[in-house]
CSV table of C-alpha atoms in Angstrom, one decimal:
chain,number,residue,atom,x,y,z
A,1,UNK,CA,-64.4,60.6,-28.4
A,2,UNK,CA,-61.0,60.1,-26.7
A,3,UNK,CA,-58.9,63.3,-26.5
A,4,UNK,CA,-55.4,62.7,-28.0
A,5,UNK,CA,-52.3,63.1,-25.8
A,6,UNK,CA,-48.9,64.1,-27.0
A,7,UNK,CA,-46.2,63.5,-24.4
A,8,UNK,CA,-42.5,64.3,-24.5
A,9,UNK,CA,-40.1,62.2,-22.5
A,10,UNK,CA,-36.8,64.1,-22.2
A,11,UNK,CA,-34.9,61.3,-20.4
A,12,UNK,CA,-31.5,62.4,-19.2
A,13,UNK,CA,-31.3,65.6,-21.3
A,14,UNK,CA,-31.5,69.3,-20.6
A,15,UNK,CA,-30.3,71.5,-17.8
A,16,UNK,CA,-32.4,74.1,-16.1
A,17,UNK,CA,-31.2,76.8,-18.5
A,18,UNK,CA,-31.9,74.6,-21.5
A,19,UNK,CA,-35.3,73.9,-20.2
A,20,UNK,CA,-36.1,77.6,-20.0
A,21,UNK,CA,-34.9,78.1,-23.5
A,22,UNK,CA,-37.0,75.2,-24.8
A,23,UNK,CA,-40.2,76.6,-23.4
A,24,UNK,CA,-39.5,80.1,-24.6
A,25,UNK,CA,-39.2,78.7,-28.2
A,26,UNK,CA,-42.0,76.0,-27.8
A,27,UNK,CA,-44.9,77.9,-26.3
A,28,UNK,CA,-45.4,80.3,-29.2
A,29,UNK,CA,-45.3,77.4,-31.7
A,30,UNK,CA,-48.3,75.6,-30.0
A,31,UNK,CA,-50.2,78.7,-28.8
A,32,UNK,CA,-53.1,77.9,-31.3
A,33,UNK,CA,-53.1,74.2,-30.6
A,34,UNK,CA,-56.2,72.9,-28.7
A,35,UNK,CA,-56.7,69.5,-30.3
A,36,UNK,CA,-54.7,67.5,-27.8
A,37,UNK,CA,-53.4,67.4,-24.3
A,38,UNK,CA,-49.7,68.2,-24.1
A,39,UNK,CA,-47.4,66.6,-21.5
A,40,UNK,CA,-43.7,67.1,-21.0
A,41,UNK,CA,-41.5,65.1,-18.7
A,42,UNK,CA,-38.1,66.7,-18.0
A,43,UNK,CA,-35.4,65.3,-15.7
A,44,UNK,CA,-36.0,65.8,-11.9
A,45,UNK,CA,-33.7,68.8,-11.6
A,46,UNK,CA,-35.6,70.7,-14.2
A,47,UNK,CA,-39.2,70.0,-13.0
A,48,UNK,CA,-39.7,73.2,-11.1
A,49,UNK,CA,-38.3,75.3,-13.9
A,50,UNK,CA,-40.6,73.5,-16.4
A,51,UNK,CA,-43.6,74.0,-14.2
A,52,UNK,CA,-42.8,77.7,-13.9
A,53,UNK,CA,-42.3,78.1,-17.6
A,54,UNK,CA,-45.6,76.3,-18.4
A,55,UNK,CA,-47.7,78.4,-16.1
A,56,UNK,CA,-50.6,80.0,-18.0
A,57,UNK,CA,-50.5,77.3,-20.7
A,58,UNK,CA,-52.3,74.0,-21.2
A,59,UNK,CA,-49.0,72.1,-20.9
A,60,UNK,CA,-48.8,69.5,-18.1
A,61,UNK,CA,-45.5,68.7,-16.5
A,62,UNK,CA,-44.8,65.1,-15.6
A,63,UNK,CA,-41.9,63.3,-13.9
A,64,UNK,CA,-40.1,60.3,-15.4
A,65,UNK,CA,-40.3,58.0,-12.4
A,66,UNK,CA,-41.0,57.8,-8.7
A,67,UNK,CA,-40.5,55.4,-5.8
A,68,UNK,CA,-43.3,53.2,-4.7
A,69,UNK,CA,-43.1,54.2,-1.0
A,70,UNK,CA,-44.0,57.7,0.4
A,71,UNK,CA,-40.6,58.2,2.0
A,72,UNK,CA,-37.6,56.4,3.5
A,73,UNK,CA,-33.9,55.6,3.4
A,74,UNK,CA,-33.7,55.2,-0.4
A,75,UNK,CA,-30.7,57.1,-1.6
A,76,UNK,CA,-31.2,58.7,-5.0
A,77,UNK,CA,-35.0,58.1,-5.1
A,78,UNK,CA,-37.9,60.6,-5.4
A,79,UNK,CA,-41.3,60.3,-3.8
A,80,UNK,CA,-44.7,61.1,-5.2
A,81,UNK,CA,-45.1,63.8,-2.6
A,82,UNK,CA,-41.9,65.5,-3.8
A,83,UNK,CA,-43.1,65.3,-7.4
A,84,UNK,CA,-46.5,66.8,-6.5
A,85,UNK,CA,-44.8,69.6,-4.5
A,86,UNK,CA,-42.9,70.5,-7.7
A,87,UNK,CA,-46.2,71.2,-9.4
A,88,UNK,CA,-46.3,68.0,-11.6
A,89,UNK,CA,-49.6,66.4,-12.6
A,90,UNK,CA,-48.3,63.1,-14.0
A,91,UNK,CA,-45.5,60.6,-14.1
A,92,UNK,CA,-44.1,58.1,-16.6
A,93,UNK,CA,-43.9,54.5,-15.2
A,94,UNK,CA,-42.5,51.2,-16.4
A,95,UNK,CA,-40.6,52.7,-19.4
A,96,UNK,CA,-38.6,50.1,-21.2
A,97,UNK,CA,-35.4,51.7,-20.2
A,98,UNK,CA,-36.4,51.4,-16.5
A,99,UNK,CA,-37.2,47.8,-17.1
A,100,UNK,CA,-34.1,47.0,-19.0
A,101,UNK,CA,-31.4,49.0,-17.2
A,102,UNK,CA,-32.9,49.1,-13.7
A,103,UNK,CA,-34.6,45.8,-13.4
A,104,UNK,CA,-38.2,47.1,-12.9
A,105,UNK,CA,-40.7,44.3,-12.8
A,106,UNK,CA,-44.5,44.4,-13.6
A,107,UNK,CA,-45.2,44.1,-9.9
A,108,UNK,CA,-43.0,47.1,-9.1
A,109,UNK,CA,-44.7,49.1,-11.9
A,110,UNK,CA,-48.0,48.1,-10.3
A,111,UNK,CA,-46.9,49.4,-6.9
A,112,UNK,CA,-45.7,52.7,-8.4
A,113,UNK,CA,-48.9,53.1,-10.3
A,114,UNK,CA,-50.9,52.7,-7.1
A,115,UNK,CA,-48.6,55.2,-5.4
A,116,UNK,CA,-49.0,57.7,-8.2
A,117,UNK,CA,-52.8,57.4,-8.1
A,118,UNK,CA,-52.9,57.9,-4.4
A,119,UNK,CA,-50.9,61.1,-4.8
A,120,UNK,CA,-53.3,62.4,-7.4
A,121,UNK,CA,-50.8,62.0,-10.3
A,122,UNK,CA,-51.7,60.8,-13.8
A,123,UNK,CA,-49.6,57.6,-14.5
A,124,UNK,CA,-48.5,57.0,-18.1
A,125,UNK,CA,-47.8,53.3,-17.8
A,126,UNK,CA,-45.6,51.8,-20.5
A,127,UNK,CA,-45.7,48.3,-22.0
A,128,UNK,CA,-44.1,46.8,-25.0
A,129,UNK,CA,-42.1,43.9,-26.5
A,130,UNK,CA,-38.4,43.5,-27.5
A,131,UNK,CA,-37.2,42.6,-31.0
A,132,UNK,CA,-36.6,39.0,-30.0
A,133,UNK,CA,-40.1,38.8,-28.6
A,134,UNK,CA,-41.7,40.4,-31.7
A,135,UNK,CA,-39.7,38.0,-34.0
A,136,UNK,CA,-40.8,35.1,-31.8
A,137,UNK,CA,-44.4,36.0,-32.2
A,138,UNK,CA,-44.6,36.7,-28.5
A,139,UNK,CA,-46.0,40.2,-28.6
A,140,UNK,CA,-49.4,39.4,-27.3
A,141,UNK,CA,-48.1,37.1,-24.6
A,142,UNK,CA,-45.7,39.8,-23.4
A,143,UNK,CA,-48.4,42.5,-23.5
A,144,UNK,CA,-50.8,40.4,-21.5
A,145,UNK,CA,-48.2,39.6,-18.9
A,146,UNK,CA,-47.3,43.3,-18.5
A,147,UNK,CA,-50.9,44.4,-18.5
A,148,UNK,CA,-52.0,41.8,-16.0
A,149,UNK,CA,-49.0,42.3,-13.7
A,150,UNK,CA,-49.0,46.1,-13.7
A,151,UNK,CA,-52.6,47.0,-14.3
A,152,UNK,CA,-54.9,44.0,-13.8
A,153,UNK,CA,-55.2,44.4,-10.0
A,154,UNK,CA,-56.3,48.1,-10.2
A,155,UNK,CA,-59.9,48.9,-9.3
A,156,UNK,CA,-62.1,50.1,-12.2
A,157,UNK,CA,-62.0,53.6,-10.6
A,158,UNK,CA,-58.2,53.5,-10.6
A,159,UNK,CA,-57.9,52.1,-14.1
A,160,UNK,CA,-60.1,55.0,-15.4
A,161,UNK,CA,-57.4,57.5,-14.2
A,162,UNK,CA,-54.4,56.1,-16.1
A,163,UNK,CA,-52.9,56.3,-19.6
A,164,UNK,CA,-51.1,53.4,-21.3
A,165,UNK,CA,-48.2,53.8,-23.7
A,166,UNK,CA,-47.4,51.0,-26.1
A,167,UNK,CA,-43.7,51.2,-26.9
A,168,UNK,CA,-42.2,48.4,-29.0
A,169,UNK,CA,-38.7,48.3,-27.5
A,170,UNK,CA,-37.1,47.6,-30.8
A,171,UNK,CA,-38.4,50.9,-32.2
A,172,UNK,CA,-37.1,53.2,-29.4
A,173,UNK,CA,-34.1,55.2,-30.3
A,174,UNK,CA,-33.3,53.0,-33.3
A,175,UNK,CA,-34.9,54.9,-36.1
A,176,UNK,CA,-37.1,51.9,-36.7
A,177,UNK,CA,-40.8,52.5,-36.3
A,178,UNK,CA,-43.7,50.1,-36.1
A,179,UNK,CA,-46.0,50.7,-39.1
A,180,UNK,CA,-49.3,52.5,-38.1
A,181,UNK,CA,-51.1,49.2,-38.7
A,182,UNK,CA,-48.7,47.3,-36.5
A,183,UNK,CA,-49.1,49.8,-33.7
A,184,UNK,CA,-52.9,49.9,-34.1
A,185,UNK,CA,-53.0,46.1,-33.9
A,186,UNK,CA,-51.1,46.1,-30.5
A,187,UNK,CA,-53.3,49.0,-29.3
A,188,UNK,CA,-56.4,47.0,-30.2
A,189,UNK,CA,-55.1,44.0,-28.3
A,190,UNK,CA,-54.5,46.1,-25.2
A,191,UNK,CA,-58.0,47.5,-25.5
A,192,UNK,CA,-59.3,43.9,-25.7
A,193,UNK,CA,-57.4,43.1,-22.5
A,194,UNK,CA,-58.9,46.1,-20.8
A,195,UNK,CA,-62.4,45.1,-21.9
A,196,UNK,CA,-61.9,41.6,-20.5
A,197,UNK,CA,-60.4,42.7,-17.2
A,198,UNK,CA,-62.6,45.7,-16.6
A,199,UNK,CA,-65.5,46.5,-19.0
A,200,UNK,CA,-66.0,47.4,-22.6
A,201,UNK,CA,-66.9,50.9,-21.5
A,202,UNK,CA,-63.6,51.3,-19.6
A,203,UNK,CA,-61.7,49.9,-22.6
A,204,UNK,CA,-63.4,52.3,-24.9
A,205,UNK,CA,-62.4,55.2,-22.7
A,206,UNK,CA,-58.8,54.1,-22.2
A,207,UNK,CA,-56.3,56.4,-24.0
A,208,UNK,CA,-53.3,54.4,-25.4
A,209,UNK,CA,-50.3,56.3,-26.7
A,210,UNK,CA,-47.7,55.0,-29.2
A,211,UNK,CA,-44.1,55.4,-28.4
A,212,UNK,CA,-41.2,54.4,-30.6
A,213,UNK,CA,-39.2,56.8,-32.8
A,214,UNK,CA,-42.2,59.2,-33.3
A,215,UNK,CA,-41.2,62.1,-35.6
A,216,UNK,CA,-43.0,64.9,-37.4
A,217,UNK,CA,-42.9,62.8,-40.6
A,218,UNK,CA,-44.8,59.8,-39.2
A,219,UNK,CA,-47.2,61.3,-36.7
A,220,UNK,CA,-50.0,61.9,-39.2
A,221,UNK,CA,-50.0,58.2,-40.3
A,222,UNK,CA,-50.0,57.1,-36.7
A,223,UNK,CA,-52.8,59.4,-35.6
A,224,UNK,CA,-54.9,58.3,-38.6
A,225,UNK,CA,-55.4,55.0,-36.8
A,226,UNK,CA,-58.5,55.1,-34.7
A,227,UNK,CA,-56.9,52.9,-32.0
A,228,UNK,CA,-54.0,55.3,-31.5
A,229,UNK,CA,-54.8,58.1,-29.0
A,230,UNK,CA,-51.5,60.0,-29.1
A,231,UNK,CA,-47.8,59.6,-28.8
A,232,UNK,CA,-45.0,59.3,-26.2
A,233,UNK,CA,-42.2,61.1,-27.9
A,234,UNK,CA,-38.5,60.7,-27.1
A,235,UNK,CA,-35.7,62.4,-29.1
A,236,UNK,CA,-38.0,64.5,-31.3
A,237,UNK,CA,-39.4,66.1,-28.1
A,238,UNK,CA,-36.1,67.7,-27.3
A,239,UNK,CA,-36.2,70.3,-30.1
A,240,UNK,CA,-39.0,72.9,-29.9
A,241,UNK,CA,-39.8,73.0,-33.6
A,242,UNK,CA,-40.0,69.2,-34.1
A,243,UNK,CA,-42.1,68.6,-31.0
A,244,UNK,CA,-44.4,71.5,-32.0
A,245,UNK,CA,-44.8,69.9,-35.4
A,246,UNK,CA,-45.9,66.7,-33.7
A,247,UNK,CA,-48.3,68.5,-31.3
A,248,UNK,CA,-49.8,70.3,-34.3
A,249,UNK,CA,-50.3,67.1,-36.3
């Protein structure tokens, strides 16, 4: 049985003070929750505050990105070692916004995934198609390209230590959501790719999260699908009550 994961991606929101206030409100709301792993990814400046606030809870703190090299003259970048030093256990990689606005390629996502694994971090590797690709019946072609480019060259041992997040780009921040059946179909295809590249056993163990306008009112329908192992939540993770409602699905 795959243990569900509910992850919150705060993107470029929340100061350190706002982060403290969130955890003060959030922790009591999920104190009795033990049915899923909880991950929160604040901005870099709030990582240490989030780690401190989450101490003594089951909440894992993750970063939203990292550089593929251990150090160097890369102004504005953050290394895996710096993230680990903050107390983080994971990192989001290849998010559609990184691909769209910062030109990240599948090969770069692969490099970052290897770097994260070498540092002992849990990578949450994102894949997903745009609206034009969906309407052009290219969803499977896009997912295969992203899977092969970012994950296909991992070793089986490395692959067993990652999470995948399927995020249809057309459903991120738009209010549109893939139906549970549409999401499950994409998850099933990703699992088929994993079975072909690695093994049926690795594919069965792989946890695949859905990301795309996840809210308290659609989480139950999504989690009812046996192919969906959790959610990568954007806007709804910024408010303690709404994110707690998703965690307590």
